[in-house]
Short mmCIF file of C-alpha atoms and ligand atoms in Angstrom, two decimals:
data_model
loop_
_atom_site.label_atom_id
_atom_site.label_comp_id
_atom_site.label_asym_id
_atom_site.label_seq_id
_atom_site.Cartn_x
_atom_site.Cartn_y
_atom_site.Cartn_z
CA UNK K 93 -18.28 67.73 238.86
CA UNK K 94 -20.56 70.51 237.70
CA UNK K 95 -19.94 71.62 234.09
CA UNK K 96 -20.62 75.09 232.66
CA UNK K 97 -20.27 74.78 228.90
CA UNK K 98 -20.17 78.44 227.87
CA UNK K 99 -20.84 77.87 224.17
CA UNK K 100 -24.24 76.28 224.91
CA UNK K 101 -25.59 79.81 224.63
CA UNK K 102 -24.03 81.53 221.57
CA UNK K 103 -22.00 84.64 222.37
CA UNK K 104 -18.94 86.56 221.13
CA UNK K 105 -16.90 83.80 222.83
CA UNK K 106 -17.68 81.58 219.81
CA UNK K 107 -15.81 84.02 217.53
CA UNK K 108 -12.63 83.70 219.57
CA UNK K 109 -12.85 79.89 219.81
CA UNK K 110 -13.53 79.64 216.08
CA UNK K 111 -10.43 81.78 215.35
CA UNK K 112 -8.32 79.53 217.59
CA UNK K 113 -9.36 76.50 215.53
CA UNK K 114 -9.12 78.13 212.08
CA UNK K 115 -5.89 77.13 210.29
CA UNK K 116 -5.94 80.36 208.29
CA UNK K 117 -6.00 82.50 211.46
CA UNK K 118 -4.25 80.39 214.12
CA UNK K 119 -0.83 80.77 212.46
CA UNK K 120 -0.85 84.39 213.62
CA UNK K 121 0.79 83.53 216.96
CA UNK K 122 0.09 86.87 218.59
CA UNK K 123 -3.61 86.66 217.72
CA UNK K 124 -3.71 83.04 218.94
CA UNK K 125 -2.30 84.02 222.36
CA UNK K 126 -4.52 87.10 222.56
CA UNK K 127 -7.64 85.07 221.75
CA UNK K 128 -6.79 82.64 224.57
CA UNK K 129 -6.31 85.63 226.88
CA UNK K 130 -9.65 87.15 225.81
CA UNK K 131 -11.40 83.86 226.47
CA UNK K 132 -9.73 83.81 229.91
CA UNK K 133 -11.30 87.22 230.57
CA UNK K 134 -14.76 86.06 229.48
CA UNK K 135 -14.61 82.87 231.55
CA UNK K 136 -13.33 84.91 234.49
CA UNK K 137 -16.39 87.16 234.30
CA UNK K 138 -18.74 84.16 234.23
CA UNK K 139 -16.88 82.41 237.06
CA UNK K 140 -16.93 85.59 239.17
CA UNK K 141 -20.72 85.27 239.47
CA UNK K 142 -20.21 82.13 241.57
CA UNK K 143 -17.89 83.78 244.13
CA UNK K 144 -18.87 85.01 247.61
CA UNK K 145 -19.82 88.66 247.94
CA UNK K 146 -19.89 91.04 250.90
CA UNK K 147 -20.90 94.70 251.14
CA UNK K 148 -18.01 97.15 250.80
CA UNK K 149 -18.38 100.89 251.35
CA UNK K 150 -16.37 103.61 249.67
CA UNK K 151 -16.46 107.37 249.62
CA UNK K 152 -16.57 109.06 246.23
CA UNK K 153 -15.78 112.77 245.88
CA UNK K 154 -19.55 113.47 246.03
CA UNK K 155 -20.96 110.88 248.41
CA UNK K 156 -20.69 107.30 249.57
CA UNK K 157 -21.63 103.96 248.06
CA UNK K 158 -21.91 100.38 249.24
CA UNK K 159 -21.38 97.61 246.67
CA UNK K 160 -21.20 93.83 246.88
CA UNK K 161 -17.57 92.82 246.21
CA UNK K 162 -16.03 89.34 245.99
CA UNK K 163 -14.24 88.21 249.17
CA UNK K 164 -12.64 84.94 248.06
CA UNK K 165 -8.89 84.40 248.43
CA UNK K 166 -8.08 83.28 244.92
CA UNK K 167 -5.09 81.26 243.77
CA UNK K 168 -4.71 81.05 239.99
CA UNK K 169 -2.74 78.02 238.84
CA UNK K 170 -1.93 77.25 235.24
CA UNK K 171 -0.17 74.44 233.45
CA UNK K 172 2.81 75.41 231.30
CA UNK K 173 3.11 76.26 228.50
CA UNK K 174 -0.30 76.76 226.90
CA UNK K 175 -1.79 77.84 230.22
CA UNK K 176 0.19 81.11 230.24
CA UNK K 177 -2.10 83.26 228.04
CA UNK K 178 -5.20 81.82 229.75
CA UNK K 179 -3.62 82.63 233.12
CA UNK K 180 -2.99 86.20 231.94
CA UNK K 181 -6.65 86.58 230.93
CA UNK K 182 -7.85 85.45 234.36
CA UNK K 183 -5.27 87.60 236.15
CA UNK K 184 -6.39 90.67 234.17
CA UNK K 185 -9.60 90.61 236.28
CA UNK K 186 -8.56 88.71 239.44
CA UNK K 187 -5.69 91.14 239.81
CA UNK K 188 -5.12 90.48 243.53
CA UNK K 189 -4.90 86.70 243.16
CA UNK K 190 -1.95 84.63 244.32
CA UNK K 191 -0.43 82.55 241.56
CA UNK K 192 0.91 79.06 241.03
CA UNK K 193 2.66 77.56 238.03
CA UNK K 194 3.23 73.92 237.21
CA UNK K 195 4.86 72.14 234.32
CA UNK K 196 3.11 69.05 232.99
CA UNK K 197 4.07 67.45 229.72
CA UNK K 198 3.54 64.21 227.88
CA UNK K 199 6.65 62.06 228.16
CA UNK K 200 6.48 59.47 225.39
CA UNK K 201 8.08 56.07 225.89
CA UNK K 202 9.29 53.70 223.25
CA UNK K 203 6.92 50.84 224.08
CA UNK K 204 4.02 52.00 221.91
CA UNK K 205 2.82 54.54 219.34
CA UNK K 206 0.61 56.46 221.76
CA UNK K 207 2.26 55.56 225.03
CA UNK K 208 3.02 58.47 227.33
CA UNK K 209 2.78 59.52 230.92
CA UNK K 210 2.44 62.99 232.35
CA UNK K 211 5.65 64.32 233.87
CA UNK K 212 5.32 67.06 236.48
CA UNK K 213 8.71 68.70 237.05
CA UNK K 214 8.29 72.34 238.08
CA UNK K 215 5.84 73.49 240.73
CA UNK K 216 5.70 76.89 242.44
CA UNK K 217 2.63 77.24 244.63
CA UNK K 218 1.46 79.27 247.64
CA UNK K 219 -0.48 77.82 250.60
CA UNK K 220 -3.82 76.52 249.28
CA UNK K 221 -5.49 75.94 252.67
CA UNK K 222 -8.99 77.47 252.62
CA UNK K 223 -8.34 79.22 249.28
CA UNK K 224 -10.36 79.28 246.07
CA UNK K 225 -8.19 77.43 243.57
CA UNK K 226 -8.68 78.13 239.87
CA UNK K 227 -6.74 75.66 237.72
CA UNK K 228 -6.45 76.74 234.09
CA UNK K 229 -5.34 74.89 230.98
CA UNK K 230 -6.80 75.70 227.54
CA UNK K 231 -6.86 72.07 226.39
CA UNK K 232 -8.49 69.21 228.29
CA UNK K 233 -7.73 66.18 226.10
CA UNK K 234 -7.28 62.95 228.09
CA UNK K 235 -7.61 64.93 231.33
CA UNK K 236 -4.36 63.44 232.65
CA UNK K 237 -2.55 66.79 232.95
CA UNK K 238 -5.31 68.23 235.13
CA UNK K 239 -5.53 65.12 237.33
CA UNK K 240 -1.72 64.91 237.70
CA UNK K 241 -1.66 68.61 238.61
CA UNK K 242 -4.41 68.26 241.23
CA UNK K 243 -2.49 65.33 242.74
CA UNK K 244 0.74 67.36 242.84
CA UNK K 245 -1.07 70.30 244.50
CA UNK K 246 -2.40 68.17 247.36
CA UNK K 247 0.67 68.77 249.53
CA UNK K 248 0.06 72.57 249.47
CA UNK K 249 -3.16 72.46 251.54
CA UNK K 250 -6.85 71.85 250.98
CA UNK K 251 -8.66 74.54 248.96
CA UNK K 252 -12.14 75.60 250.08
CA UNK K 253 -13.29 75.43 246.47
CA UNK K 254 -11.80 74.23 243.18
CA UNK K 255 -12.68 75.66 239.75
CA UNK K 256 -11.25 74.19 236.56
CA UNK K 257 -11.01 76.46 233.52
CA UNK K 258 -10.48 75.20 229.99
CA UNK K 259 -11.28 76.31 226.46
CA UNK K 260 -11.70 73.07 224.48
CA UNK K 261 -12.36 69.76 226.18
CA UNK K 262 -12.89 66.26 224.82
CA UNK K 263 -15.78 64.25 226.25
CA UNK K 264 -13.65 61.26 227.35
CA UNK K 265 -11.15 63.54 229.13
CA UNK K 266 -13.92 65.42 230.92
CA UNK K 267 -15.33 62.09 232.12
CA UNK K 268 -11.87 61.07 233.34
CA UNK K 269 -11.46 64.30 235.36
CA UNK K 270 -14.99 64.05 236.69
CA UNK K 271 -14.30 60.54 238.04
CA UNK K 272 -11.28 61.88 239.97
CA UNK K 273 -12.61 65.13 241.47
CA UNK K 274 -15.38 65.62 244.03
CA UNK K 275 -18.88 66.63 242.95
CA UNK K 276 -18.53 70.25 244.11
CA UNK K 277 -15.69 71.00 241.68
CA UNK K 278 -16.86 73.25 238.83
CA UNK K 279 -15.54 73.04 235.26
CA UNK K 280 -15.89 76.24 233.22
CA UNK K 281 -15.30 75.28 229.61
CA UNK K 282 -15.53 77.16 226.32
CA UNK K 283 -16.75 74.21 224.30
CA UNK K 284 -16.79 70.40 224.27
CA UNK K 285 -15.61 68.24 221.35
CA UNK K 286 -16.62 64.63 220.91
CA UNK K 287 -13.42 62.69 220.64
CA UNK K 288 -9.66 62.17 220.68
CA UNK K 289 -7.56 60.85 217.81
CA UNK K 290 -5.06 57.98 218.09
CA UNK K 291 -2.44 60.39 219.46
CA UNK K 292 -4.83 61.71 222.12
CA UNK K 293 -5.36 65.04 220.36
CA UNK K 294 -8.81 66.60 220.48
CA UNK K 295 -10.86 66.29 217.25
CA UNK K 296 -11.66 68.75 215.74
CA UNK K 297 -9.80 70.63 218.51
CA UNK K 298 -7.23 73.12 217.29
CA UNK K 299 -3.94 71.21 217.15
CA UNK K 300 -1.17 71.75 219.69
CA UNK K 301 -2.01 74.82 221.75
CA UNK K 302 1.49 75.19 223.26
CA UNK K 303 3.16 75.01 219.83
CA UNK K 304 0.67 77.46 218.29
CA UNK K 305 1.22 79.95 221.10
CA UNK K 306 4.99 79.63 221.47
CA UNK K 307 6.50 77.59 218.60
CA UNK K 308 7.08 73.92 217.97
CA UNK K 309 8.75 71.92 220.71
CA UNK K 310 10.86 68.83 220.20
CA UNK K 311 9.09 65.63 221.24
CA UNK K 312 10.44 64.06 224.48
O1 PRP F 291 -5.60 66.45 228.86
P1 PRP F 291 -4.22 66.00 228.43
O2 PRP F 291 -4.26 64.77 227.58
O3 PRP F 291 -3.30 65.87 229.59
O4 PRP F 291 -3.66 67.09 227.42
C1 PRP F 291 -3.77 68.43 227.65
C2 PRP F 291 -2.40 69.03 227.82
O5 PRP F 291 -1.81 69.17 226.55
C3 PRP F 291 -1.40 70.52 226.36
O6 PRP F 291 -0.11 70.70 226.81
P2 PRP F 291 1.14 70.02 226.07
O7 PRP F 291 1.44 68.70 226.74
O8 PRP F 291 0.88 70.02 224.62
O9 PRP F 291 2.34 70.97 226.47
P3 PRP F 291 2.65 72.45 225.97
O10 PRP F 291 1.60 73.35 226.54
O11 PRP F 291 3.99 72.71 226.52
O12 PRP F 291 2.66 72.40 224.47
C4 PRP F 291 -2.38 71.29 227.18
O13 PRP F 291 -1.95 72.59 227.48
C5 PRP F 291 -2.56 70.42 228.38
O14 PRP F 291 -1.61 70.69 229.39
O1 URA F 292 -5.62 68.38 221.30
C1 URA F 292 -4.67 68.62 222.08
C2 URA F 292 -4.23 67.67 223.04
C3 URA F 292 -3.18 68.00 223.84
N1 URA F 292 -2.58 69.19 223.70
C4 URA F 292 -3.02 70.11 222.80
O2 URA F 292 -2.46 71.20 222.71
N2 URA F 292 -4.03 69.78 221.99
MG1 MG F 293 0.78 70.95 229.03
#
């Protein structure tokens, strides 16, 4: 897996990620969602440089012009719930994309303190055969949600190319995903944190992205 860590080179992106983490700012739910969306737009712009371009001619009122435009058939897929604002950010630019949505959540069992498996229940997806799949989830903690999602998407066809988009990833989770996917998969990530805590939350991370965006959920 090839990794583009966008915060390696400082940019305005760092402001938005810092606000997502900041306990004095992140409680403003609207700003939290909007920052995720803005980061989606920035990552989208960076990712767009890796697409395939062909000349396209148009007539303006005063002449004609040929520009290189992206040709890829894009399918945007995001993991509910926290993926929704990131999905919106990507869709703001890839406005002709097809879209897929999947639910993946941690189902805790009673056998241990940090014992859970990822439950995939809802999946709406177009044909992925030959498409450019962009799978988005703001948090990549253990990596299990992304791997479970990629497994669930297998029955919808084989994409020509897979891009993973995330905002904060933990090193161990990135390694887990990288062991599962093929080497030509690209991960576009806002920043990488070192570790997970005993409940598999990213440290320093930002807390629970779904809860911060949409309100606290009851544990299942
Ligand atoms: O890499 P993982 O260990 O699988 O964790 C990451 C998952 O956790 C978050 O979702 P969460 O389960 O909190 O659901 P929510 O978005 O509904 O809050 C996040 O949006 C990812 O889907
Ligand atoms: O750190 C984490 C881990 C999982 N889900 C989140 O929202 N945050
Ligand atoms: Mg989730």
